[in-house]
């Protein structure tokens, strides 16, 4: 289903139903976040969440729709208490939406905050596309390869470069750099692309550094 059709269809099936029929019946607070056919319902009461989970299948069936069996699940997404170890990045305390994994983690000051990082599935798919491109185009001039890889990296940063995701986009740059050297090394049996030689090449053709494009701190500092 295209995003346009999904927005039109699910506006009636899900959005209006949630506002008109679901929210008035809730014991606690609740809200819905949706983009195309991806949605997250948030409830302050677990009993509300379980009740809506039950009736959601019936609601969808009226319109010939079904829930994705692997993606549709209940998640206890609560701020960890005390000195609970780990960052909440477990299956029960995290969820994926629009390419990001949402989880709890400790801030630099030691308090629990909700964070988002690139979902592993999206990270892997993005890297696979880069790997396939480098393999198919390894015989193009280095300048052409550099220009295309730079565009791909900037596009990746533009979407995934958000506050708290700096490590993930930095790791993506590292993996892309390794992939590029690997396929440049396979261009010729004679002229091997060793790491010292590749580092000199990067001095002439540097790949763009990771940048947080969407920063909550930058927006908060605006008057």
Short mmCIF file of C-alpha atoms in Angstrom, two decimals:
data_model
loop_
_atom_site.label_atom_id
_atom_site.label_comp_id
_atom_site.label_asym_id
_atom_site.label_seq_id
_atom_site.Cartn_x
_atom_site.Cartn_y
_atom_site.Cartn_z
CA UNK A 1 0.00 0.00 0.00
CA UNK A 2 1.40 3.40 -0.98
CA UNK A 3 1.76 6.05 1.78
CA UNK A 4 -0.91 8.20 0.12
CA UNK A 5 -3.51 5.42 -0.05
CA UNK A 6 -2.64 4.24 3.43
CA UNK A 7 -3.14 7.72 4.86
CA UNK A 8 -6.54 8.09 3.20
CA UNK A 9 -7.77 4.61 4.11
CA UNK A 10 -6.39 4.39 7.64
CA UNK A 11 -7.57 7.87 8.53
CA UNK A 12 -11.08 6.43 8.67
CA UNK A 13 -10.19 2.92 9.86
CA UNK A 14 -7.80 3.92 12.63
CA UNK A 15 -7.42 7.65 13.28
CA UNK A 16 -11.05 8.70 13.53
CA UNK A 17 -12.02 5.48 15.30
CA UNK A 18 -9.33 6.01 17.92
CA UNK A 19 -10.39 9.60 18.60
CA UNK A 20 -14.16 9.09 18.51
CA UNK A 21 -14.63 5.60 19.95
CA UNK A 22 -11.49 4.53 21.81
CA UNK A 23 -10.33 7.58 23.77
CA UNK A 24 -13.69 8.31 25.43
CA UNK A 25 -13.67 4.76 26.86
CA UNK A 26 -10.15 4.83 28.30
CA UNK A 27 -9.46 4.83 32.02
CA UNK A 28 -6.18 6.69 31.54
CA UNK A 29 -4.50 8.73 28.84
CA UNK A 30 -3.91 7.51 25.31
CA UNK A 31 -2.72 8.80 21.98
CA UNK A 32 -1.95 7.48 18.52
CA UNK A 33 1.08 8.11 16.29
CA UNK A 34 0.79 6.91 12.69
CA UNK A 35 2.61 7.31 9.37
CA UNK A 36 1.15 5.42 6.40
CA UNK A 37 0.59 1.88 7.68
CA UNK A 38 2.96 2.14 10.67
CA UNK A 39 1.38 3.14 13.95
CA UNK A 40 2.02 3.17 17.68
CA UNK A 41 -0.70 3.50 20.33
CA UNK A 42 0.43 4.73 23.73
CA UNK A 43 -1.55 4.17 26.92
CA UNK A 44 -0.91 5.11 30.52
CA UNK A 45 -3.01 2.12 31.65
CA UNK A 46 -2.01 -1.45 30.79
CA UNK A 47 -5.63 -2.60 30.99
CA UNK A 48 -6.57 -0.02 28.33
CA UNK A 49 -3.78 -1.27 26.09
CA UNK A 50 -4.87 -4.88 26.37
CA UNK A 51 -8.51 -4.04 25.73
CA UNK A 52 -7.72 -2.02 22.59
CA UNK A 53 -5.35 -4.76 21.41
CA UNK A 54 -8.26 -7.18 21.53
CA UNK A 55 -10.76 -5.02 19.64
CA UNK A 56 -8.19 -3.80 17.09
CA UNK A 57 -8.27 -7.11 15.21
CA UNK A 58 -12.07 -6.92 14.96
CA UNK A 59 -11.88 -3.32 13.76
CA UNK A 60 -9.42 -4.20 11.01
CA UNK A 61 -11.35 -7.26 9.88
CA UNK A 62 -14.39 -5.08 9.13
CA UNK A 63 -12.30 -3.37 6.45
CA UNK A 64 -10.54 -6.46 5.13
CA UNK A 65 -7.30 -5.67 6.98
CA UNK A 66 -5.13 -7.77 9.28
CA UNK A 67 -2.46 -6.95 11.82
CA UNK A 68 1.13 -7.91 11.10
CA UNK A 69 1.71 -10.95 13.35
CA UNK A 70 5.35 -10.09 14.14
CA UNK A 71 5.15 -6.30 14.38
CA UNK A 72 1.95 -6.00 16.40
CA UNK A 73 2.72 -6.48 20.08
CA UNK A 74 2.30 -4.99 23.53
CA UNK A 75 5.38 -3.32 24.98
CA UNK A 76 5.83 -2.23 28.58
CA UNK A 77 7.64 1.01 27.83
CA UNK A 78 8.11 2.51 31.28
CA UNK A 79 10.94 4.53 32.70
CA UNK A 80 13.21 2.13 34.63
CA UNK A 81 13.29 2.76 38.36
CA UNK A 82 16.33 3.05 40.62
CA UNK A 83 19.64 1.71 39.40
CA UNK A 84 18.22 -0.82 36.99
CA UNK A 85 21.18 -2.10 34.89
CA UNK A 86 21.28 -1.78 31.13
CA UNK A 87 19.68 0.76 28.86
CA UNK A 88 16.24 -0.75 28.54
CA UNK A 89 17.27 -1.90 25.10
CA UNK A 90 15.54 -5.28 25.47
CA UNK A 91 12.76 -6.83 23.49
CA UNK A 92 10.19 -6.11 26.20
CA UNK A 93 11.23 -2.51 26.73
CA UNK A 94 11.84 -1.25 23.21
CA UNK A 95 10.05 -0.97 19.90
CA UNK A 96 10.80 -0.01 16.30
CA UNK A 97 9.00 2.74 14.40
CA UNK A 98 9.94 4.36 11.10
CA UNK A 99 13.46 2.95 11.09
CA UNK A 100 14.32 3.81 14.70
CA UNK A 101 14.49 1.66 17.82
CA UNK A 102 12.96 3.52 20.78
CA UNK A 103 14.40 2.51 24.14
CA UNK A 104 15.38 3.75 27.57
CA UNK A 105 18.99 4.66 28.30
CA UNK A 106 21.03 6.68 30.76
CA UNK A 107 21.85 10.27 29.87
CA UNK A 108 25.27 11.81 30.47
CA UNK A 109 23.94 13.10 33.79
CA UNK A 110 22.84 9.62 34.81
CA UNK A 111 19.07 9.99 34.47
CA UNK A 112 16.78 7.72 32.41
CA UNK A 113 15.72 9.21 29.08
CA UNK A 114 13.89 7.85 26.06
CA UNK A 115 16.28 7.50 23.14
CA UNK A 116 16.11 6.58 19.47
CA UNK A 117 18.77 4.84 17.44
CA UNK A 118 18.89 3.35 13.97
CA UNK A 119 17.05 0.03 13.93
CA UNK A 120 19.35 -2.88 13.16
CA UNK A 121 17.21 -3.97 10.22
CA UNK A 122 17.39 -0.53 8.62
CA UNK A 123 21.11 -0.24 9.34
CA UNK A 124 21.72 -3.58 7.65
CA UNK A 125 19.59 -2.77 4.60
CA UNK A 126 21.29 0.59 4.11
CA UNK A 127 24.74 -0.97 4.34
CA UNK A 128 23.75 -3.76 1.93
CA UNK A 129 22.68 -1.20 -0.65
CA UNK A 130 26.02 0.58 -0.33
CA UNK A 131 27.90 -2.72 -0.59
CA UNK A 132 25.99 -3.70 -3.74
CA UNK A 133 26.59 -0.29 -5.31
CA UNK A 134 30.34 -0.43 -4.60
CA UNK A 135 30.56 -3.94 -6.05
CA UNK A 136 28.75 -3.01 -9.27
CA UNK A 137 30.60 0.29 -9.74
CA UNK A 138 34.08 -0.51 -8.46
CA UNK A 139 35.64 0.22 -11.85
CA UNK A 140 34.24 3.76 -12.07
CA UNK A 141 36.70 6.62 -11.51
CA UNK A 142 37.39 7.19 -7.82
CA UNK A 143 36.06 10.75 -8.04
CA UNK A 144 32.72 9.46 -9.33
CA UNK A 145 32.54 6.83 -6.60
CA UNK A 146 33.38 9.42 -3.99
CA UNK A 147 30.65 11.77 -5.19
CA UNK A 148 27.99 9.05 -5.13
CA UNK A 149 29.01 7.66 -1.74
CA UNK A 150 29.05 11.17 -0.29
CA UNK A 151 25.49 11.71 -1.50
CA UNK A 152 24.39 8.41 0.05
CA UNK A 153 25.98 9.30 3.38
CA UNK A 154 24.43 12.77 3.46
CA UNK A 155 21.05 11.24 2.73
CA UNK A 156 21.55 8.77 5.58
CA UNK A 157 22.55 11.56 7.97
CA UNK A 158 19.57 13.67 6.87
CA UNK A 159 17.16 11.00 8.11
CA UNK A 160 19.01 9.23 10.92
CA UNK A 161 21.05 12.19 12.17
CA UNK A 162 18.97 12.96 15.27
CA UNK A 163 19.83 13.69 18.88
CA UNK A 164 21.11 10.56 20.63
CA UNK A 165 21.90 8.66 17.42
CA UNK A 166 25.41 9.94 16.86
CA UNK A 167 27.06 6.59 17.59
CA UNK A 168 24.93 4.77 15.02
CA UNK A 169 25.58 7.21 12.18
CA UNK A 170 29.28 7.23 13.11
CA UNK A 171 29.33 3.45 12.89
CA UNK A 172 27.59 3.64 9.52
CA UNK A 173 30.35 5.91 8.19
CA UNK A 174 32.98 3.45 9.46
CA UNK A 175 31.26 0.48 7.79
CA UNK A 176 30.83 2.36 4.50
CA UNK A 177 34.52 3.31 4.59
CA UNK A 178 35.52 -0.33 5.05
CA UNK A 179 33.21 -1.46 2.25
CA UNK A 180 34.61 1.14 -0.14
CA UNK A 181 38.19 0.08 0.54
CA UNK A 182 37.22 -3.59 0.11
CA UNK A 183 35.85 -3.10 -3.41
CA UNK A 184 38.57 -0.69 -4.46
CA UNK A 185 40.99 -3.40 -3.43
CA UNK A 186 39.27 -5.82 -5.81
CA UNK A 187 39.63 -3.56 -8.84
CA UNK A 188 43.03 -5.00 -9.67
CA UNK A 189 45.19 -7.93 -8.69
CA UNK A 190 48.32 -5.81 -9.04
CA UNK A 191 47.54 -2.52 -7.32
CA UNK A 192 46.26 -3.55 -3.91
CA UNK A 193 44.36 -0.95 -1.88
CA UNK A 194 46.16 -1.33 1.43
CA UNK A 195 45.00 0.69 4.42
CA UNK A 196 47.97 3.13 4.25
CA UNK A 197 47.24 3.73 0.57
CA UNK A 198 43.52 4.06 1.26
CA UNK A 199 44.13 6.59 4.03
CA UNK A 200 46.03 8.77 1.55
CA UNK A 201 43.12 8.42 -0.88
CA UNK A 202 40.72 9.59 1.86
CA UNK A 203 42.84 12.69 2.37
CA UNK A 204 42.06 13.66 -1.21
CA UNK A 205 38.53 12.28 -1.25
CA UNK A 206 37.23 12.59 2.33
CA UNK A 207 33.82 11.14 3.08
CA UNK A 208 31.39 13.49 4.87
CA UNK A 209 31.52 13.27 8.64
CA UNK A 210 28.43 12.29 10.65
CA UNK A 211 26.24 15.23 11.60
CA UNK A 212 23.18 15.52 13.82
CA UNK A 213 20.78 17.28 11.49
CA UNK A 214 17.78 17.26 13.82
CA UNK A 215 18.95 18.38 17.28
CA UNK A 216 16.50 18.94 20.12
CA UNK A 217 19.10 21.12 21.81
CA UNK A 218 19.50 23.31 18.74
CA UNK A 219 15.74 23.84 18.55
CA UNK A 220 15.49 24.45 22.28
CA UNK A 221 18.14 27.19 22.05
CA UNK A 222 16.12 29.17 19.50
CA UNK A 223 14.27 32.19 20.97
#
